[in-house]
XYZ file of C-alpha atoms in Angstrom:
659
model
C 93.805 107.607 102.980
C 89.711 106.747 102.671
C 86.856 107.869 102.310
C 84.802 107.070 104.782
C 81.805 105.556 104.309
C 79.350 108.641 105.792
C 81.345 111.322 103.171
C 80.846 108.509 100.388
C 77.191 108.368 100.737
C 74.650 110.755 100.788
C 72.123 109.104 103.009
C 75.376 108.124 105.717
C 76.627 111.874 105.587
C 74.601 113.849 107.820
C 75.147 111.534 111.109
C 79.734 111.632 109.844
C 79.379 115.592 109.942
C 78.131 115.221 113.877
C 80.880 114.938 115.397
C 81.370 113.255 118.390
C 83.585 115.939 120.070
C 81.239 117.109 122.542
C 84.429 118.336 124.755
C 83.722 122.825 124.917
C 87.324 123.014 125.385
C 88.401 123.532 122.102
C 92.309 124.505 123.219
C 92.661 127.478 120.014
C 88.671 127.785 119.441
C 88.765 130.713 121.280
C 92.312 132.259 119.833
C 91.416 135.290 116.691
C 94.502 136.727 116.311
C 95.389 133.650 113.597
C 99.040 133.016 112.263
C 99.086 135.945 109.864
C 101.900 137.899 108.758
C 100.967 142.156 108.466
C 101.149 141.285 104.859
C 98.888 138.808 104.714
C 96.193 139.869 107.213
C 96.532 143.374 104.553
C 95.919 141.460 102.337
C 93.151 138.663 102.868
C 91.587 140.190 105.015
C 88.964 140.298 102.579
C 88.623 136.273 102.090
C 88.750 135.730 104.866
C 85.440 137.048 105.957
C 84.097 136.736 103.219
C 85.243 133.043 104.481
C 82.294 133.417 107.221
C 79.925 131.785 104.418
C 79.650 129.130 102.453
C 81.222 128.783 99.195
C 78.447 126.931 96.769
C 79.633 123.398 95.513
C 78.460 124.330 92.309
C 79.415 128.032 91.490
C 82.960 126.255 92.929
C 82.421 123.706 89.907
C 80.700 126.427 87.634
C 84.078 128.640 88.509
C 86.305 130.212 84.785
C 89.588 128.526 85.156
C 92.694 130.531 84.766
C 94.691 129.335 81.911
C 96.149 125.857 81.974
C 98.609 126.395 79.728
C 102.045 124.869 82.016
C 104.592 127.192 83.262
C 107.971 126.041 82.408
C 109.691 123.285 84.050
C 111.700 124.835 87.387
C 110.754 122.792 89.963
C 111.117 118.676 91.148
C 107.876 117.194 89.206
C 109.209 116.385 85.426
C 105.709 115.468 83.822
C 102.565 116.807 80.971
C 99.777 117.706 83.737
C 96.688 116.571 83.141
C 93.445 118.114 82.074
C 91.076 118.001 85.883
C 87.695 116.921 84.061
C 85.339 113.795 85.581
C 84.523 111.050 82.219
C 84.477 107.128 83.050
C 87.660 105.893 82.784
C 91.092 107.476 83.974
C 93.837 109.507 82.882
C 97.485 109.587 83.463
C 100.176 111.822 83.016
C 101.293 111.883 78.904
C 104.237 109.446 78.244
C 102.998 106.980 81.111
C 101.820 103.439 80.567
C 98.943 102.951 84.099
C 97.878 98.791 83.743
C 95.320 97.193 85.670
C 97.842 94.906 88.431
C 95.182 93.096 89.999
C 90.457 94.333 90.428
C 87.530 93.346 92.940
C 87.217 89.116 92.920
C 91.055 88.550 91.385
C 91.904 84.951 92.445
C 94.197 85.251 95.763
C 95.134 81.749 97.494
C 95.806 79.304 94.032
C 92.316 77.739 94.839
C 90.424 80.390 94.394
C 87.476 80.559 91.759
C 87.097 82.444 89.067
C 85.464 86.294 89.388
C 81.746 85.447 89.387
C 79.161 88.650 89.255
C 75.888 86.063 89.649
C 77.034 84.116 92.363
C 78.669 86.023 95.125
C 79.542 83.839 98.242
C 81.032 84.260 101.138
C 83.560 80.442 100.329
C 84.626 82.502 97.103
C 85.349 85.383 98.135
C 87.742 84.190 101.111
C 89.667 82.794 98.563
C 89.429 86.083 96.209
C 91.023 90.592 95.954
C 88.524 92.061 98.278
C 86.343 95.400 97.663
C 88.029 98.883 97.738
C 91.200 98.106 97.936
C 92.846 101.563 99.902
C 96.556 101.347 101.552
C 99.052 99.512 99.527
C 102.995 98.717 101.298
C 105.588 97.443 99.227
C 107.717 95.272 100.682
C 110.941 94.478 98.667
C 112.195 91.054 98.829
C 116.724 92.373 99.144
C 116.989 95.124 98.043
C 114.732 95.103 95.218
C 112.058 97.058 92.657
C 111.086 94.339 90.760
C 109.584 91.946 93.087
C 107.854 92.066 96.262
C 105.025 91.824 98.041
C 101.845 94.247 98.454
C 100.122 94.207 101.199
C 97.033 95.723 100.405
C 93.454 97.958 103.054
C 90.289 96.411 102.097
C 88.041 99.106 103.979
C 84.291 98.526 103.376
C 82.242 97.456 100.371
C 79.629 99.329 98.271
C 76.759 96.473 98.389
C 74.375 98.407 96.256
C 77.333 97.937 93.454
C 78.635 94.599 93.961
C 75.358 92.189 93.608
C 72.686 92.554 91.175
C 68.861 92.889 91.405
C 67.985 95.991 93.594
C 65.299 97.623 92.709
C 65.104 100.525 90.619
C 65.987 104.195 92.531
C 66.313 102.280 95.794
C 68.426 104.362 98.112
C 70.936 101.897 99.948
C 69.928 102.120 103.048
C 66.955 100.491 101.002
C 69.921 98.109 98.878
C 71.427 97.040 102.175
C 68.549 96.773 105.264
C 67.712 94.144 101.554
C 70.280 92.372 102.024
C 70.415 88.364 102.237
C 72.372 86.120 105.107
C 74.240 85.081 102.339
C 75.715 88.212 101.111
C 76.708 89.787 104.208
C 78.441 87.130 105.211
C 80.287 87.482 100.922
C 80.083 91.236 101.996
C 82.712 89.792 105.422
C 84.775 88.108 103.690
C 85.377 91.574 101.305
C 87.384 93.454 104.777
C 90.010 93.115 106.050
C 93.563 92.902 103.738
C 95.267 90.753 101.049
C 99.670 89.881 100.619
C 100.184 89.371 96.894
C 103.303 88.583 95.909
C 104.564 90.558 92.502
C 107.065 91.003 90.513
C 108.332 93.463 87.168
C 108.424 90.034 83.911
C 110.184 92.302 81.060
C 109.083 95.392 81.122
C 105.164 94.087 83.303
C 104.093 94.075 86.395
C 102.830 90.215 87.640
C 101.058 88.571 90.479
C 102.649 85.609 90.968
C 100.579 82.325 90.539
C 100.635 79.996 93.492
C 103.210 82.084 95.026
C 102.970 80.823 98.961
C 102.848 84.364 100.738
C 99.564 85.008 99.636
C 97.024 85.148 101.854
C 93.434 86.798 102.597
C 92.080 88.338 106.109
C 89.366 89.507 106.279
C 86.386 90.214 109.474
C 86.487 86.749 110.229
C 90.140 85.909 110.674
C 92.162 85.482 113.968
C 94.236 87.466 115.842
C 96.060 88.459 119.077
C 95.472 91.419 121.564
C 98.934 92.688 122.584
C 100.129 95.398 124.945
C 98.148 97.114 127.647
C 95.234 96.544 127.153
C 94.642 92.837 126.639
C 92.434 90.939 128.841
C 91.879 94.568 130.165
C 87.405 94.097 131.640
C 86.597 96.423 129.474
C 87.656 93.871 125.862
C 86.293 90.809 127.165
C 83.462 89.089 125.786
C 81.351 85.973 126.050
C 84.038 84.348 123.390
C 86.497 85.652 124.435
C 86.547 86.059 128.465
C 90.860 86.558 129.171
C 89.950 89.538 125.954
C 92.621 89.218 123.856
C 91.291 87.227 120.746
C 89.138 88.666 118.482
C 87.750 87.202 114.955
C 88.648 90.404 112.219
C 89.586 94.117 111.328
C 86.992 95.803 109.792
C 86.613 99.400 107.891
C 91.193 99.623 107.428
C 92.209 102.100 105.743
C 95.400 103.451 105.693
C 98.706 102.343 107.214
C 102.032 101.827 107.351
C 104.874 99.132 106.714
C 107.442 98.956 109.061
C 111.661 99.128 109.125
C 112.461 95.493 109.906
C 109.532 94.622 107.089
C 105.580 94.289 108.541
C 102.338 95.353 107.103
C 100.582 98.520 110.368
C 97.129 98.545 109.091
C 95.195 100.747 110.000
C 90.449 100.325 111.919
C 88.906 103.206 111.628
C 85.405 103.254 110.664
C 84.453 100.043 112.664
C 81.133 102.239 114.672
C 79.041 102.005 111.398
C 79.409 97.935 111.780
C 77.357 97.444 115.187
C 73.353 97.451 115.798
C 70.991 97.970 118.787
C 70.860 101.608 119.594
C 68.385 101.363 122.406
C 71.452 99.141 124.680
C 73.310 101.642 123.526
C 72.057 104.413 125.361
C 71.372 102.382 128.200
C 74.279 100.940 128.746
C 76.265 102.467 131.071
C 79.095 102.375 129.762
C 77.139 105.311 127.406
C 79.279 108.451 127.486
C 82.280 105.634 125.897
C 80.018 104.289 123.373
C 78.593 107.671 121.832
C 82.273 109.552 121.917
C 83.244 106.930 119.676
C 79.912 106.319 117.519
C 79.052 102.710 118.014
C 76.524 101.470 117.606
C 76.228 103.669 113.736
C 73.829 104.754 111.595
C 73.119 100.402 111.306
C 74.347 100.749 107.549
C 76.110 97.282 107.579
C 73.844 95.023 108.810
C 75.994 92.449 110.172
C 73.973 92.549 113.656
C 71.718 91.168 112.099
C 73.101 86.981 111.627
C 76.028 88.312 113.916
C 75.585 88.442 117.612
C 78.884 89.272 118.701
C 78.220 93.028 116.633
C 75.161 93.120 118.993
C 75.729 96.469 121.322
C 73.362 94.649 123.539
C 73.655 91.041 123.364
C 77.653 91.552 123.620
C 78.788 95.551 125.161
C 82.303 95.771 124.292
C 82.804 93.749 121.133
C 83.277 97.040 119.757
C 85.845 97.762 121.812
C 87.976 95.201 120.337
C 88.251 97.228 117.064
C 89.170 101.288 116.021
C 93.362 99.407 116.790
C 96.121 99.426 114.588
C 97.435 95.130 113.363
C 100.557 94.231 112.908
C 101.375 91.720 110.772
C 104.206 89.697 109.198
C 103.270 89.111 104.878
C 106.269 86.973 105.040
C 105.114 84.909 107.312
C 101.876 83.455 105.896
C 100.782 80.827 109.041
C 101.728 84.402 111.778
C 98.865 85.765 113.870
C 97.967 89.717 113.273
C 98.399 91.865 116.166
C 96.301 94.315 117.421
C 98.862 96.526 118.931
C 96.878 98.441 122.321
C 99.985 101.112 123.722
C 98.743 102.492 119.945
C 96.042 103.611 121.641
C 92.469 103.722 119.915
C 90.250 105.467 117.331
C 89.449 106.051 113.656
C 92.706 105.414 112.715
C 93.616 107.022 109.350
C 97.174 105.813 108.310
C 100.651 104.663 110.490
C 103.468 107.164 108.689
C 106.205 106.872 110.889
C 110.193 106.824 110.632
C 113.404 105.486 112.923
C 113.927 108.552 115.246
C 118.108 109.460 115.293
C 118.073 107.641 119.136
C 116.693 104.583 117.440
C 113.145 104.793 118.845
C 110.112 104.257 116.287
C 107.654 106.857 116.335
C 104.573 106.644 114.646
C 102.332 110.009 112.920
C 98.235 108.414 113.587
C 95.656 110.259 112.729
C 91.743 110.236 113.841
C 89.650 110.281 110.986
C 86.334 112.651 111.796
C 85.905 116.289 112.420
C 86.959 118.168 114.999
C 89.343 114.558 116.340
C 92.613 114.616 116.368
C 96.189 113.835 115.966
C 98.518 111.661 117.272
C 101.510 109.490 117.313
C 103.192 107.075 119.165
C 106.918 106.444 120.493
C 108.495 103.363 121.257
C 109.674 102.416 124.416
C 111.921 100.300 122.813
C 114.387 100.359 120.363
C 114.486 99.167 116.377
C 116.531 97.155 115.671
C 118.626 96.874 112.418
C 120.186 94.040 111.989
C 117.734 91.544 114.460
C 114.447 91.311 113.127
C 113.395 89.522 115.419
C 114.740 91.399 118.524
C 111.618 94.073 117.384
C 108.412 91.912 116.774
C 106.667 92.910 119.846
C 108.791 96.454 120.108
C 104.988 98.141 119.598
C 103.599 96.516 122.985
C 105.484 99.758 124.735
C 105.881 103.203 124.644
C 104.273 106.829 124.582
C 100.974 107.780 123.286
C 101.420 111.317 122.779
C 97.656 114.232 121.267
C 98.537 117.165 119.982
C 98.421 121.132 121.120
C 98.224 123.914 117.888
C 99.460 126.534 119.811
C 98.801 129.641 118.224
C 101.688 131.458 117.334
C 102.654 128.620 115.996
C 104.386 126.173 118.561
C 103.301 122.671 118.790
C 103.055 120.048 122.286
C 102.285 116.371 122.333
C 99.901 115.642 125.613
C 101.223 112.351 126.977
C 98.569 109.724 127.247
C 99.032 108.469 130.535
C 97.992 107.006 133.137
C 100.427 109.244 135.976
C 98.847 112.446 134.172
C 96.345 114.531 137.044
C 94.100 114.989 134.009
C 93.019 111.696 133.164
C 92.907 110.581 136.959
C 89.173 109.487 135.788
C 90.919 106.891 134.313
C 90.831 103.204 135.976
C 94.368 102.609 134.333
C 96.065 101.937 131.179
C 94.689 100.009 129.461
C 91.782 102.834 129.632
C 93.003 105.213 128.589
C 94.161 103.150 125.433
C 90.277 102.388 124.918
C 88.498 105.508 125.629
C 91.801 107.474 124.136
C 89.179 110.079 122.397
C 87.501 110.838 126.291
C 91.670 110.744 127.497
C 92.164 113.225 124.472
C 89.662 115.052 125.278
C 90.694 115.531 128.776
C 94.269 116.770 127.467
C 92.579 119.197 126.238
C 94.044 118.561 122.765
C 93.267 120.563 119.296
C 90.447 119.225 117.205
C 91.721 118.923 113.933
C 89.499 120.059 110.535
C 89.508 115.580 109.758
C 93.162 114.327 110.150
C 93.692 112.338 107.715
C 97.219 110.729 106.681
C 100.795 112.183 108.368
C 103.449 111.388 106.486
C 106.868 112.403 107.218
C 110.426 113.902 105.154
C 113.170 111.720 106.726
C 115.375 113.937 104.648
C 114.134 116.711 106.415
C 112.512 115.515 109.847
C 109.342 117.898 108.592
C 105.857 115.552 108.886
C 102.665 116.767 107.085
C 99.065 116.593 108.731
C 96.266 115.662 105.747
C 93.438 117.519 106.684
C 91.201 116.559 104.351
C 87.857 119.331 105.065
C 84.728 119.946 108.188
C 81.683 121.929 106.722
C 80.941 122.281 110.128
C 83.890 124.464 111.089
C 82.270 127.434 112.619
C 78.623 126.185 112.200
C 75.949 126.918 115.002
C 77.373 125.651 118.223
C 80.959 124.239 116.353
C 84.159 124.969 116.964
C 85.645 128.655 115.742
C 88.146 128.810 113.765
C 91.881 128.762 115.076
C 94.752 128.698 114.635
C 95.822 125.071 112.963
C 92.373 125.381 111.461
C 91.806 129.368 110.018
C 89.040 128.244 107.709
C 85.199 128.389 108.566
C 82.764 126.332 106.548
C 86.045 124.562 105.625
C 84.985 122.413 102.221
C 87.901 121.962 100.688
C 91.441 120.832 103.651
C 94.097 122.228 104.512
C 97.986 120.590 105.195
C 99.594 121.404 107.888
C 103.856 120.944 108.335
C 105.103 119.906 111.509
C 109.017 119.937 112.427
C 109.947 118.759 115.597
C 112.289 120.657 117.458
C 115.368 119.857 117.157
C 114.778 117.222 115.123
C 113.625 114.762 117.312
C 110.950 113.252 116.705
C 110.329 111.954 120.751
C 110.953 115.328 121.847
C 107.396 116.780 122.899
C 107.632 120.341 121.336
C 107.838 121.070 117.548
C 106.885 123.509 115.361
C 103.802 124.234 112.189
C 102.813 126.302 109.479
C 99.801 125.466 107.139
C 101.926 124.155 103.390
C 98.163 125.241 101.860
C 94.752 125.562 101.850
C 92.954 124.221 99.431
C 90.882 124.657 96.917
C 89.887 126.846 94.289
C 92.799 129.386 93.814
C 91.324 131.277 91.483
C 87.776 131.733 93.608
C 89.458 134.684 96.220
C 86.621 133.573 98.620
C 87.632 130.843 98.952
C 90.431 131.048 100.802
C 93.213 129.333 99.204
C 96.966 129.556 98.697
C 98.841 127.547 95.730
C 101.380 128.973 94.289
C 101.070 131.769 91.550
C 101.945 128.703 88.976
C 99.575 126.673 89.604
C 97.627 125.495 86.533
C 93.875 125.957 86.724
C 94.438 121.897 86.250
C 96.710 121.596 89.128
C 94.670 122.429 92.562
C 92.825 120.528 94.191
C 89.779 119.421 96.741
C 89.632 116.991 100.106
C 93.540 116.316 100.307
C 93.053 112.748 102.118
C 96.373 109.771 101.817
C 100.135 112.232 100.466
C 103.507 109.673 100.026
C 106.834 110.935 100.288
C 109.150 109.212 97.280
C 111.957 108.145 97.978
C 113.896 111.663 96.732
C 111.378 113.924 99.425
C 109.087 114.905 97.084
C 105.326 114.729 98.006
C 101.774 113.637 96.224
C 98.776 114.442 97.793
C 95.655 111.708 97.443
C 92.334 113.184 97.189
C 88.544 112.514 98.429
C 85.820 114.251 97.832
C 86.597 116.073 94.024
C 82.995 115.499 91.988
C 81.500 116.929 89.374
C 78.946 119.029 90.815
C 81.803 120.146 94.327
C 85.118 121.534 92.052
C 84.593 120.333 88.462
C 86.678 117.037 88.203
C 87.302 113.653 90.391
C 89.551 112.949 92.473
C 93.518 112.262 91.659
C 96.904 111.617 92.529
C 98.201 115.412 92.681
C 102.204 115.747 93.187
C 103.063 119.171 95.709
C 106.736 121.142 95.997
C 107.061 122.389 99.911
C 110.663 123.861 99.429
C 111.938 126.715 97.301
C 110.763 129.208 95.180
C 108.035 126.942 93.860
C 106.959 125.944 97.122
C 102.638 125.057 97.213
C 102.478 124.160 93.432
C 100.608 121.886 92.826
C 100.357 119.032 89.194
C 97.654 116.849 88.281
C 99.461 113.322 87.237
C 96.639 110.718 87.313
C 92.824 110.899 87.473
C 90.351 108.654 88.596
C 86.774 107.233 87.153
C 83.775 108.969 88.332
C 82.762 108.311 91.094
C 86.344 106.516 92.582
C 88.400 108.375 95.135
C 92.267 107.623 94.202
C 93.815 105.994 97.496
C 97.029 104.440 98.318
C 100.411 106.033 96.505
C 103.233 103.379 96.888
C 106.462 103.610 94.708
C 108.436 101.037 94.195
C 112.399 102.430 95.929
C 113.774 102.724 92.939
C 110.611 105.603 92.002
C 110.904 103.966 88.191
C 106.924 101.995 89.288
C 103.850 103.720 91.458
C 100.888 101.264 92.785
C 97.345 103.725 92.832
C 94.296 102.168 94.848
C 90.778 102.822 93.253
C 88.556 103.116 95.203
C 84.800 102.599 94.820
C 84.445 103.228 91.141
C 80.888 104.068 90.048
C 79.444 105.258 92.611
C 76.765 108.251 92.735
C 77.038 111.329 94.734
C 72.415 111.434 94.886
C 70.951 109.946 97.315
C 69.612 107.738 94.065
C 71.584 104.466 94.405
C 74.392 103.568 91.807
C 73.587 100.280 91.801
C 75.201 96.516 90.081
C 72.731 97.086 87.556
C 72.558 100.555 86.871
C 76.648 102.588 87.611
C 78.203 105.917 86.676
C 81.121 104.387 85.339
C 82.099 100.172 84.380
C 85.079 100.714 84.984
C 87.497 98.913 84.767
C 86.657 96.145 82.583
C 83.563 98.148 80.570
C 81.331 94.616 80.341
C 77.655 94.365 80.736
C 77.266 92.353 82.996
C 80.208 92.833 85.324
C 80.089 95.710 88.019
C 82.661 98.381 88.463
C 85.703 96.648 90.360
C 88.341 98.252 92.899
C 91.572 98.066 91.264
C 95.176 97.851 91.467
C 96.980 100.731 88.345
C 100.093 100.512 87.763
C 102.410 103.405 86.983
C 105.856 102.911 84.331
C 106.686 105.634 82.177
C 107.407 104.443 79.157
C 110.750 103.415 77.722
C 111.353 103.231 81.593
C 113.292 105.876 84.131
C 111.974 107.461 87.233
C 108.709 108.845 88.013
C 108.262 112.566 87.265
C 112.069 112.866 87.104
């Protein structure tokens, strides 16, 4: 569900392209007997071989498209397909309305000031809707589909687009380095999340003004550290010698909603906010810092004004970020809790299910090239009748990391202190604080950027979204393997897991590749969309996904651009069953420069909420700026910058989406 900062901004792309995983044990990196049937091998061997060379993005964009006239609707999705392309605004399937619900800078708290882009301030932003809305969760009131709470992540800030007065043709790095302290502090308040009450009135959705549930959570909100790593020596700082309290959450990407109505929000690229590489390199914990990319490229100058983000002054502050945070949106006075039992890494999401034995299972991806897929299984069971009984359920359980074998089987490896391979870790707290290092020691499978992971409760299928990895098989980086079968995997793929016996707590599973993404008209790309997929229907760089109430899979993308694919990001339906398995269709198209995040449906499937993030961003080294954005969506007014927004989609005349 995210376009991470480095893959969005060209100046930072090289840093994130370099994997932080130094392991020489790819587990499947030496497996060259790909999981192909004889028929697939005979028909596809040439295409697989040609994938040993990169496909030029411009060649992909310029490739002749197959006819776009859609075949008859014989699958589970019913809607007229949108035409792929690139322009300044959004597009939705014919017969649907797409309206802006709330934008960056709009009122959240009752005393919020009106949005004034000429006079940004931390105080104003702390009460207004934050920037770069990513994950969206809907928490209904009394099971209703027309009234409830939206919980929304605010991942990061595009300061170059937010504030006026930047030099012409400046790079993003130059702009960031020139930010004043007031602007930096305003950006800190634009991170975190928002809770808003929403209601459908006479067919139209609106934010409920003055709601008692309204809340802004920022990089300064006080939070509790819970679970096995709470109070650990590696979590203690001068401001918090007990190691149990921390200020704020940052770079919150995707997430989840629990059956007891809490919000799981996931910290991803926290490393970018820390500075002082000299101190990090000299630290006795340098290896652990490096494995997490801390400090980043110092793309945010927070350490200039906040000593806690300076590794030299607070060597363990970074250990207090990179967690899943649980928040109770029904209690605006509650303290958010960082649940350390679920591990520390660059979390994408928290797709979850109540297992058949009552335990709660959360699937997670670590969104970086060559990192891992995880799941967490609680020790206790969910009590559906007593919400309060579940309040600390996530503090005890077992974290696992996945190994994918070439025969289509897989194993969940427990990250626990009594594992012989983890004998070098002092205790369970250290294993969880340094989850990546522990997963390396277990020789888990290095994946092509695991992003969202979601579960279909009807079939127990688990969908793992792997957005891309253009370093696979390049230089000293791992070669393709069964679960990551393409060298220079520019366009990503999707894996489908099936837990043994339908038991999500089981340590064994079966897996297969549901889809290899990219343009199927170019043989060397090796895409595997259904033949009925039109020239508008294919996509690259899958990111977020959602399984709706009918078990249908929806894919949101991050990285489709004019130069790479000839289209913007958007939302695609994807058939996963029957004769049309692998057929994809474009439902919503985002404006230029934006990625699409947070697909979220109401229980009755009559409303779809979408997050449009960083509209107007540049594709080049020269930053798009407040004065010169790629689009001024959604306001299209002079002097008003592009504004990340929540879009609400309904069917004209009523009815279920895509039915």
